[in-house]
Amino acid sequence: MVTKIIKIDPDNPDKEALKEACEILKSGGLVAFPTETVYGLGGDAKNRYASEKIYAAKGRPSDNPLIVHIHDFSELEEIAANVPDSARKLADRFWPGPLTMILPKNNVIPLETTGGLDTVAVRMPSHPVARALLTLSNVMVAAPSANTSGRPSPTLAEHVEEDLSGKIDCIIDGGPVNIGLESTIVDLSSPVPTILRPGYINKAMLEEVLGEVNIDPGILDSNANKNIRPKAPGMRYRHYAPKGDLTVVEGDESVVIKKINDLVEKDKKDGKKTGVIATVETKDMYHCDNVLVAGDRNDEYTIAHNLYDVLRKFDELGTEKMYSESFETPKIGMAIMNRLLKAAGHRVIHAEDNKSVLRLQDFRRVIFAAGNGICRAPMAAGILIKLLPENSPVEVLSRGLVVPFPEPLNQKSEAVMASNGISFEGFESRELLNEEITDKTIVITMDEKQRKFILDKYPSANENNTRVLAQMAGEELETMDPYGGSLAKYGLCFEAMKTSLQKVLSSGEE
Ligand code: AMP
Ligand code: MG
């Protein structure tokens, strides 16, 4: 198939030029078009064959529903089983615009379009080209982002061409999109409106109209707790994945820059091609092969606008190791970080300022928390008790994160401890309790996943009082998990934790 490209002035779309695209839509074909969020790949939402073609062109799993684009509110009434007041209020305030609402559906839209769900996602885009196409064709257009499934969403017509040329009938080139990240999705079919995907329209803006709004816990950190599944099927897939390894580095600007440069130096020694996602403020401070500027911290929307293009550029450059600053900006930060963390497969490093190292000795209680609490946590506790002076007022505990019933020590852990003169007679594992994290407590985990798990689950845990052992010790690698390994492996793990704890204790000394 030859894909026809129609160039169009985004501010003043020429109706004549759009006629052909309208005909394609009416006859069940596919047209990619610009919207204010990203480019969409459109087909007639009422025509199940058109929807099937969309899935095929994108290589998209067929259980991942499409968003139906409309140009008039009456179309929402035509396809929703009922239209609650909340939908009317949101439409009054934000439509046309980058907001998608989920409502119960009737039979007008086929299940092929909604990925088999009995709800339908609806949006009224504001981009003049999208509006002209929808109005002139009078077709309700089912459109996901116009990228190959798994690649960053397209923010330029060239991105669509890269992915879909030869697979679809037509691309309307209206230049760069405005926002650069997909629409906010809010589920109005649940008792409390719930954000399923963060976007330009943020929680505060929705709350101004609706009062209480929830955020689907699955979108905040899908890796931290595998039991929480995001409600929008699309958010379950690893989208936006660049070809190389991307890691997000969080922390204060100066420590982040130093940390990234250290990591890049190591990668270079390994012969890797390196890249950094930076801002105009920091771009000259990195020593990697390619620094790409996402935007300007003084104008957070520029970062959203360029993010996907930057990710695609790294693919073109063949970058193998990429690092990104973190962009927890006030308004669109949640949407940026949601996409960036997905692209990074949730690989995050917290850059710590070594000068402000914690003094373990200053805490009243140190809790080692890991897994089921019978292996690394008690070993670490045993080591620390030995390292601290005998009359130390610090209470050292070990806890598990998932302890359905109390268990004795892991036998190999017990053996390794015994050979180092440590014994925990009558030990039984216990699950970490929120009340145990009091004022002068520090919780130490073995890895970042456990730390995130605790931050999510325990209200008393925070970024300051919950830390990862290796990071506290300034080490790159997280503590190894010897579980299922030989006695020697447990021995190695013991020694590694001892070294880490010695470093932590000595770094806290003046
Ligand atoms: P895309 O068009 O590529 O931005 O993908 C559309 C997004 O909307 C995906 O994440 C879908 O899972 C989500 N979505 C569409 N319809 C529904 C629905 N009925 N319920 C929940 N999520 C939906
Ligand atoms: Mg998409």
Coordinates of C-alpha atoms and ligand atoms in Angstrom, one line a residue, residues 38 58 60 63-67 69 100 102-103 113-114 117-122 143-147 153 182-183 185 187 196-197 231-237 239-240, ligand 1:
V38 CA 0.1 13.3 19.8
K58 CA 0.2 -0.8 14.9
R60 CA -1.3 -3.6 19.0
D63 CA -7.5 -6.2 24.2
N64 CA -6.1 -2.7 24.4
P65 CA -9.1 -0.4 23.6
L66 CA -9.1 2.6 21.3
I67 CA -10.3 6.1 22.1
H69 CA -12.8 11.0 18.9
T100 CA -10.6 11.4 27.6
I102 CA -14.5 6.5 30.2
L103 CA -18.2 5.8 30.3
T113 CA -13.2 -0.8 19.1
T114 CA -13.3 -1.1 22.9
L117 CA -14.9 -3.8 27.3
D118 CA -18.4 -2.6 28.1
T119 CA -17.1 0.9 28.6
V120 CA -16.0 3.4 26.0
A121 CA -13.2 6.0 26.0
V122 CA -14.3 9.3 24.4
A143 CA -7.8 6.5 17.2
P144 CA -4.9 5.3 19.3
S145 CA -1.5 7.0 19.0
A146 CA -0.1 6.6 15.4
N147 CA 3.0 4.6 16.4
S153 CA 4.1 8.1 20.5
E182 CA -1.2 11.5 25.3
S183 CA -4.5 12.8 26.8
I185 CA -7.9 9.6 30.9
D187 CA -12.8 6.9 34.4
L196 CA -6.2 6.1 34.7
R197 CA -3.5 8.0 32.7
K231 CA -7.1 -0.1 35.0
A232 CA -6.4 1.3 31.5
P233 CA -5.3 -1.8 29.6
G234 CA -2.8 0.2 27.7
M235 CA -0.9 1.2 30.8
R236 CA 0.0 -2.4 31.5
Y237 CA 2.2 -2.8 28.5
H239 CA 5.1 1.4 26.1
Y240 CA 7.5 4.0 25.0
Ligands
AMP1 P1 -3.6 5.4 22.9 O1 -4.8 5.7 22.0 O2 -2.5 4.7 22.3 O3 -3.3 6.6 23.7 O4 -4.3 4.3 23.9 C1 -5.6 4.5 24.4 C2 -5.5 4.3 25.9 O5 -6.8 4.5 26.4 C3 -5.0 3.0 26.3 O6 -4.1 3.1 27.4 C4 -6.2 2.3 26.6 O7 -6.0 1.2 27.5 C5 -7.1 3.4 27.3 N1 -8.5 3.1 27.2 C6 -9.3 3.1 26.1 N2 -10.6 2.7 26.3 C7 -10.6 2.4 27.6 C8 -11.6 1.9 28.5 N3 -12.8 1.6 28.1 N4 -11.3 1.6 29.8 C9 -10.0 1.9 30.2 N5 -9.0 2.3 29.5 C10 -9.3 2.6 28.2

